[in-house]
Amino acid sequence: MSFTVAIDGPAAAGKGTVSRAVATHFGFAHLDTGLLYRAVGAKVMDGADAVEAAQALMAEDLEGDLRAPGVAQAASRVAVDPQVRAALVDFQRAFAARAGGAVLDGRDIGTVICPEAQAKLFVTASAEVRAARRYRELCEAGHEVTPEAVLADVKERDARDSERATAPLKPAEDAVVIDTSEMSIDEAVAAAIAVVAEKRGDRA
Ligand code: CDP
């Protein structure tokens, strides 16, 4: 039986951490759909055509370091293109429909990719909190960044992701919004698990 959890939200909101924890808790598979766009963005940085890169994307393209800030910007630029997005739809929907349950995180999972998802979450936080968390992550991963540049990146991508015509970033009407600005990771994870458990009809 399939059960789809859609987790959307702006840049660096903690979707990845929450999604992995939800997937582990319920024994579901997890797909970070941002990686698909990052992989296409990385190929464009290497000179490829965005649409061709999206159409030819393979599993091994998702390996390697796609977390660099430049790749995030390239991802958000290719993500504006409806043809790039269209090329990635089938893979995401097939993943969502797999037996045993799936968690997908991104920008348009609850609105466009899986509008029928049984549980929808919109994980967000203030731009300042998100940028501070991402700054720490990038520093720990050895990237040379400044807090100012990370905040500017987060704000620029949010604006581009929200204002694009195709599949803009926004909560689905039936999404539960979790604002993690004042929450610890454990609190955010617990809130997300509680929503999914309720949608599944689990007993407390
Ligand atoms: O980890 P972070 O939230 O910073 O970004 P990401 O989820 O890896 O996504 C990188 C970029 O891919 C975003 O800024 C979006 O432009 C794009 N994206 C998208 O358009 N749709 C998705 N479902 C996932 C990502």
mmCIF file of C-alpha atoms and ligand atoms in Angstrom:
data_model
loop_
_atom_site.group_PDB
_atom_site.id
_atom_site.type_symbol
_atom_site.label_atom_id
_atom_site.label_comp_id
_atom_site.label_asym_id
_atom_site.label_seq_id
_atom_site.Cartn_x
_atom_site.Cartn_y
_atom_site.Cartn_z
ATOM 1 C CA MET A 1 0.000 0.000 0.000
ATOM 2 C CA SER A 2 1.326 3.471 -0.788
ATOM 3 C CA PHE A 3 1.219 6.416 1.606
ATOM 4 C CA THR A 4 2.742 9.706 0.501
ATOM 5 C CA VAL A 5 4.050 12.442 2.775
ATOM 6 C CA ALA A 6 4.672 15.763 0.979
ATOM 7 C CA ILE A 7 7.015 18.166 2.776
ATOM 8 C CA ASP A 8 7.484 21.574 1.174
ATOM 9 C CA GLY A 9 9.013 24.828 2.309
ATOM 10 C CA PRO A 10 11.529 27.585 1.556
ATOM 11 C CA ALA A 11 15.314 27.245 1.354
ATOM 12 C CA ALA A 12 17.097 25.779 4.370
ATOM 13 C CA ALA A 13 13.920 25.400 6.417
ATOM 14 C CA GLY A 14 15.023 22.025 7.783
ATOM 15 C CA LYS A 15 12.890 19.983 5.364
ATOM 16 C CA GLY A 16 15.712 17.499 4.841
ATOM 17 C CA THR A 17 16.198 16.767 8.540
ATOM 18 C CA VAL A 18 12.470 16.545 9.213
ATOM 19 C CA SER A 19 11.882 14.378 6.122
ATOM 20 C CA ARG A 20 14.643 11.917 6.971
ATOM 21 C CA ALA A 21 13.378 11.611 10.541
ATOM 22 C CA VAL A 22 9.764 11.072 9.407
ATOM 23 C CA ALA A 23 10.899 8.453 6.871
ATOM 24 C CA THR A 24 12.972 6.611 9.472
ATOM 25 C CA HIS A 25 10.173 6.714 12.052
ATOM 26 C CA PHE A 26 7.538 5.225 9.735
ATOM 27 C CA GLY A 27 9.870 3.038 7.652
ATOM 28 C CA PHE A 28 9.132 5.050 4.481
ATOM 29 C CA ALA A 29 11.526 5.778 1.608
ATOM 30 C CA HIS A 30 12.747 9.381 1.275
ATOM 31 C CA LEU A 31 13.428 11.496 -1.821
ATOM 32 C CA ASP A 32 15.038 14.943 -1.535
ATOM 33 C CA THR A 33 13.668 16.405 -4.775
ATOM 34 C CA GLY A 34 15.953 19.446 -4.428
ATOM 35 C CA LEU A 35 18.783 17.101 -5.375
ATOM 36 C CA LEU A 36 17.214 16.573 -8.814
ATOM 37 C CA TYR A 37 17.262 20.315 -9.482
ATOM 38 C CA ARG A 38 20.728 20.657 -7.961
ATOM 39 C CA ALA A 39 22.024 17.873 -10.246
ATOM 40 C CA VAL A 40 20.586 19.650 -13.301
ATOM 41 C CA GLY A 41 22.013 22.961 -12.064
ATOM 42 C CA ALA A 42 25.458 21.381 -11.635
ATOM 43 C CA LYS A 43 25.345 20.038 -15.200
ATOM 44 C CA VAL A 44 24.416 23.476 -16.526
ATOM 45 C CA MET A 45 27.414 24.924 -14.634
ATOM 46 C CA ASP A 46 29.488 22.393 -16.615
ATOM 47 C CA GLY A 47 28.039 23.700 -19.882
ATOM 48 C CA ALA A 48 25.068 21.357 -20.457
ATOM 49 C CA ASP A 49 21.651 22.393 -21.732
ATOM 50 C CA ALA A 50 19.191 22.431 -18.820
ATOM 51 C CA VAL A 51 16.311 20.607 -20.509
ATOM 52 C CA GLU A 52 18.573 17.933 -22.041
ATOM 53 C CA ALA A 53 20.274 17.457 -18.669
ATOM 54 C CA ALA A 54 16.914 17.016 -16.918
ATOM 55 C CA GLN A 55 15.692 14.538 -19.533
ATOM 56 C CA ALA A 56 18.880 12.454 -19.260
ATOM 57 C CA LEU A 57 19.254 12.580 -15.467
ATOM 58 C CA MET A 58 20.498 9.331 -13.906
ATOM 59 C CA ALA A 59 20.762 8.065 -10.338
ATOM 60 C CA GLU A 60 24.541 8.506 -10.246
ATOM 61 C CA ASP A 61 24.102 12.219 -11.065
ATOM 62 C CA LEU A 62 22.627 12.618 -7.571
ATOM 63 C CA GLU A 63 25.847 11.468 -5.930
ATOM 64 C CA GLY A 64 28.736 13.788 -5.158
ATOM 65 C CA ASP A 65 28.714 17.184 -3.487
ATOM 66 C CA LEU A 66 25.680 19.080 -4.684
ATOM 67 C CA ARG A 67 25.375 21.178 -1.518
ATOM 68 C CA ALA A 68 27.660 24.049 -2.623
ATOM 69 C CA PRO A 69 25.966 27.498 -2.608
ATOM 70 C CA GLY A 70 26.693 28.002 -6.321
ATOM 71 C CA VAL A 71 24.862 24.788 -7.150
ATOM 72 C CA ALA A 72 21.826 25.901 -5.107
ATOM 73 C CA GLN A 73 21.624 29.103 -7.133
ATOM 74 C CA ALA A 74 22.035 27.204 -10.421
ATOM 75 C CA ALA A 75 19.281 24.813 -9.268
ATOM 76 C CA SER A 76 16.840 27.606 -8.570
ATOM 77 C CA ARG A 77 17.569 29.141 -11.981
ATOM 78 C CA VAL A 78 16.912 25.903 -13.924
ATOM 79 C CA ALA A 79 13.847 25.210 -11.727
ATOM 80 C CA VAL A 80 12.041 28.164 -13.335
ATOM 81 C CA ASP A 81 11.940 26.318 -16.686
ATOM 82 C CA PRO A 82 8.645 24.398 -17.200
ATOM 83 C CA GLN A 83 10.389 21.886 -19.505
ATOM 84 C CA VAL A 84 12.979 21.085 -16.851
ATOM 85 C CA ARG A 85 10.214 20.572 -14.278
ATOM 86 C CA ALA A 86 8.147 18.440 -16.674
ATOM 87 C CA ALA A 87 11.126 16.147 -17.313
ATOM 88 C CA LEU A 88 11.349 15.370 -13.588
ATOM 89 C CA VAL A 89 7.660 14.730 -12.847
ATOM 90 C CA ASP A 90 7.379 11.007 -13.708
ATOM 91 C CA PHE A 91 10.353 10.002 -11.588
ATOM 92 C CA GLN A 92 8.976 11.861 -8.562
ATOM 93 C CA ARG A 93 5.445 10.451 -8.960
ATOM 94 C CA ALA A 94 6.734 6.895 -9.373
ATOM 95 C CA PHE A 95 8.779 7.323 -6.212
ATOM 96 C CA ALA A 96 5.743 8.665 -4.336
ATOM 97 C CA ALA A 97 3.620 5.686 -5.381
ATOM 98 C CA ARG A 98 6.049 2.995 -4.229
ATOM 99 C CA ALA A 99 4.653 0.372 -1.888
ATOM 100 C CA GLY A 100 5.517 0.863 1.758
ATOM 101 C CA GLY A 101 5.244 4.642 1.863
ATOM 102 C CA ALA A 102 7.341 7.592 0.724
ATOM 103 C CA VAL A 103 8.355 11.030 1.945
ATOM 104 C CA LEU A 104 9.208 13.614 -0.724
ATOM 105 C CA ASP A 105 10.521 17.051 0.171
ATOM 106 C CA GLY A 106 10.735 20.061 -2.108
ATOM 107 C CA ARG A 107 8.748 23.119 -3.148
ATOM 108 C CA ASP A 108 5.775 21.798 -5.139
ATOM 109 C CA ILE A 109 5.204 18.277 -3.816
ATOM 110 C CA GLY A 110 1.866 18.968 -2.124
ATOM 111 C CA THR A 111 0.638 21.334 -4.828
ATOM 112 C CA VAL A 112 1.776 19.823 -8.165
ATOM 113 C CA ILE A 113 3.671 16.525 -7.879
ATOM 114 C CA CYS A 114 1.433 14.749 -5.334
ATOM 115 C CA PRO A 115 -1.750 16.774 -4.814
ATOM 116 C CA GLU A 116 -3.341 13.540 -3.490
ATOM 117 C CA ALA A 117 -0.662 13.016 -0.808
ATOM 118 C CA GLN A 118 -2.195 11.686 2.404
ATOM 119 C CA ALA A 119 -0.101 14.014 4.601
ATOM 120 C CA LYS A 120 1.159 17.471 3.615
ATOM 121 C CA LEU A 121 3.495 19.627 5.660
ATOM 122 C CA PHE A 122 4.878 23.079 4.959
ATOM 123 C CA VAL A 123 8.035 23.540 7.030
ATOM 124 C CA THR A 124 9.205 27.120 7.339
ATOM 125 C CA ALA A 125 11.142 29.571 9.549
ATOM 126 C CA SER A 126 12.219 33.205 9.315
ATOM 127 C CA ALA A 127 14.845 33.967 6.660
ATOM 128 C CA GLU A 128 17.326 34.943 9.391
ATOM 129 C CA VAL A 129 16.931 31.664 11.294
ATOM 130 C CA ARG A 130 17.151 29.614 8.102
ATOM 131 C CA ALA A 131 20.267 31.475 6.941
ATOM 132 C CA ALA A 132 21.958 31.018 10.336
ATOM 133 C CA ARG A 133 21.307 27.250 10.231
ATOM 134 C CA ARG A 134 22.512 26.931 6.633
ATOM 135 C CA TYR A 135 25.635 29.011 7.420
ATOM 136 C CA ARG A 136 26.572 26.533 10.176
ATOM 137 C CA GLU A 137 25.926 23.539 7.904
ATOM 138 C CA LEU A 138 28.015 24.955 5.064
ATOM 139 C CA CYS A 139 30.894 25.869 7.390
ATOM 140 C CA GLU A 140 30.852 22.381 8.902
ATOM 141 C CA ALA A 141 30.967 20.905 5.384
ATOM 142 C CA GLY A 142 34.066 23.000 4.655
ATOM 143 C CA HIS A 143 32.533 25.609 2.329
ATOM 144 C CA GLU A 144 33.919 29.147 2.536
ATOM 145 C CA VAL A 145 30.904 31.383 3.077
ATOM 146 C CA THR A 146 29.921 34.489 5.010
ATOM 147 C CA PRO A 147 26.668 34.883 6.987
ATOM 148 C CA GLU A 148 25.710 37.835 4.760
ATOM 149 C CA ALA A 149 26.166 35.858 1.536
ATOM 150 C CA VAL A 150 24.142 32.915 2.875
ATOM 151 C CA LEU A 151 21.263 35.203 3.918
ATOM 152 C CA ALA A 152 21.334 36.871 0.499
ATOM 153 C CA ASP A 153 21.270 33.448 -1.216
ATOM 154 C CA VAL A 154 18.319 32.263 0.859
ATOM 155 C CA LYS A 155 16.325 35.435 0.165
ATOM 156 C CA GLU A 156 17.150 35.461 -3.555
ATOM 157 C CA ARG A 157 16.144 31.818 -4.031
ATOM 158 C CA ASP A 158 12.953 32.255 -1.990
ATOM 159 C CA ALA A 159 11.956 35.189 -4.191
ATOM 160 C CA ARG A 160 12.723 33.309 -7.430
ATOM 161 C CA ASP A 161 11.039 30.108 -6.198
ATOM 162 C CA SER A 162 7.903 31.947 -5.015
ATOM 163 C CA GLU A 163 7.488 34.238 -8.003
ATOM 164 C CA ARG A 164 7.971 31.742 -10.847
ATOM 165 C CA ALA A 165 4.924 30.997 -12.987
ATOM 166 C CA THR A 166 5.267 27.194 -12.956
ATOM 167 C CA ALA A 167 4.886 25.338 -9.642
ATOM 168 C CA PRO A 168 5.764 28.261 -7.368
ATOM 169 C CA LEU A 169 6.707 27.702 -3.737
ATOM 170 C CA LYS A 170 3.544 27.944 -1.637
ATOM 171 C CA PRO A 171 1.725 25.818 0.932
ATOM 172 C CA ALA A 172 -0.987 23.524 -0.421
ATOM 173 C CA GLU A 173 -4.400 24.539 0.896
ATOM 174 C CA ASP A 174 -4.558 21.401 3.009
ATOM 175 C CA ALA A 175 -0.942 21.530 4.253
ATOM 176 C CA VAL A 176 -0.151 21.772 7.963
ATOM 177 C CA VAL A 177 2.309 24.645 8.448
ATOM 178 C CA ILE A 178 5.142 24.071 10.935
ATOM 179 C CA ASP A 179 7.112 27.240 11.711
ATOM 180 C CA THR A 180 10.398 26.054 13.219
ATOM 181 C CA SER A 181 11.818 29.545 13.956
ATOM 182 C CA GLU A 182 11.560 28.939 17.687
ATOM 183 C CA MET A 183 11.712 25.150 17.695
ATOM 184 C CA SER A 184 14.590 22.755 18.229
ATOM 185 C CA ILE A 185 15.113 20.056 15.600
ATOM 186 C CA ASP A 186 13.627 17.493 17.999
ATOM 187 C CA GLU A 187 10.506 19.615 18.455
ATOM 188 C CA ALA A 188 10.094 20.105 14.702
ATOM 189 C CA VAL A 189 10.529 16.371 14.081
ATOM 190 C CA ALA A 190 8.016 15.505 16.823
ATOM 191 C CA ALA A 191 5.472 17.951 15.371
ATOM 192 C CA ALA A 192 5.874 16.451 11.895
ATOM 193 C CA ILE A 193 5.595 12.868 13.130
ATOM 194 C CA ALA A 194 2.427 13.780 15.058
ATOM 195 C CA VAL A 195 0.800 15.164 11.886
ATOM 196 C CA VAL A 196 1.675 12.068 9.834
ATOM 197 C CA ALA A 197 0.545 9.698 12.599
ATOM 198 C CA GLU A 198 -2.784 11.484 12.792
ATOM 199 C CA LYS A 199 -3.288 11.308 9.015
ATOM 200 C CA ARG A 200 -2.490 7.598 9.098
ATOM 201 C CA GLY A 201 -5.023 7.100 11.849
ATOM 202 C CA ASP A 202 -2.401 5.738 14.245
ATOM 203 C CA ARG A 203 -3.410 5.528 17.890
ATOM 204 C CA ALA A 204 -1.507 7.854 20.213
HETATM 205 O O1 CDP B 1 18.177 22.607 0.739
HETATM 206 P P1 CDP B 1 17.525 23.868 0.216
HETATM 207 O O2 CDP B 1 16.191 24.086 0.839
HETATM 208 O O3 CDP B 1 18.427 25.060 0.312
HETATM 209 O O4 CDP B 1 17.324 23.680 -1.352
HETATM 210 P P2 CDP B 1 16.868 22.396 -2.174
HETATM 211 O O5 CDP B 1 15.626 21.814 -1.559
HETATM 212 O O6 CDP B 1 18.013 21.480 -2.380
HETATM 213 O O7 CDP B 1 16.431 23.039 -3.582
HETATM 214 C C1 CDP B 1 17.334 23.751 -4.394
HETATM 215 C C2 CDP B 1 16.523 24.534 -5.408
HETATM 216 O O8 CDP B 1 15.831 23.596 -6.253
HETATM 217 C C3 CDP B 1 15.414 25.407 -4.828
HETATM 218 O O9 CDP B 1 15.858 26.729 -4.533
HETATM 219 C C4 CDP B 1 14.345 25.387 -5.905
HETATM 220 O O10 CDP B 1 14.548 26.392 -6.863
HETATM 221 C C5 CDP B 1 14.532 24.066 -6.604
HETATM 222 N N1 CDP B 1 13.504 23.082 -6.263
HETATM 223 C C6 CDP B 1 12.278 23.162 -6.893
HETATM 224 O O11 CDP B 1 12.044 24.072 -7.673
HETATM 225 N N2 CDP B 1 11.311 22.228 -6.677
HETATM 226 C C7 CDP B 1 11.521 21.223 -5.811
HETATM 227 N N3 CDP B 1 10.566 20.301 -5.632
HETATM 228 C C8 CDP B 1 12.760 21.132 -5.120
HETATM 229 C C9 CDP B 1 13.733 22.089 -5.349
#
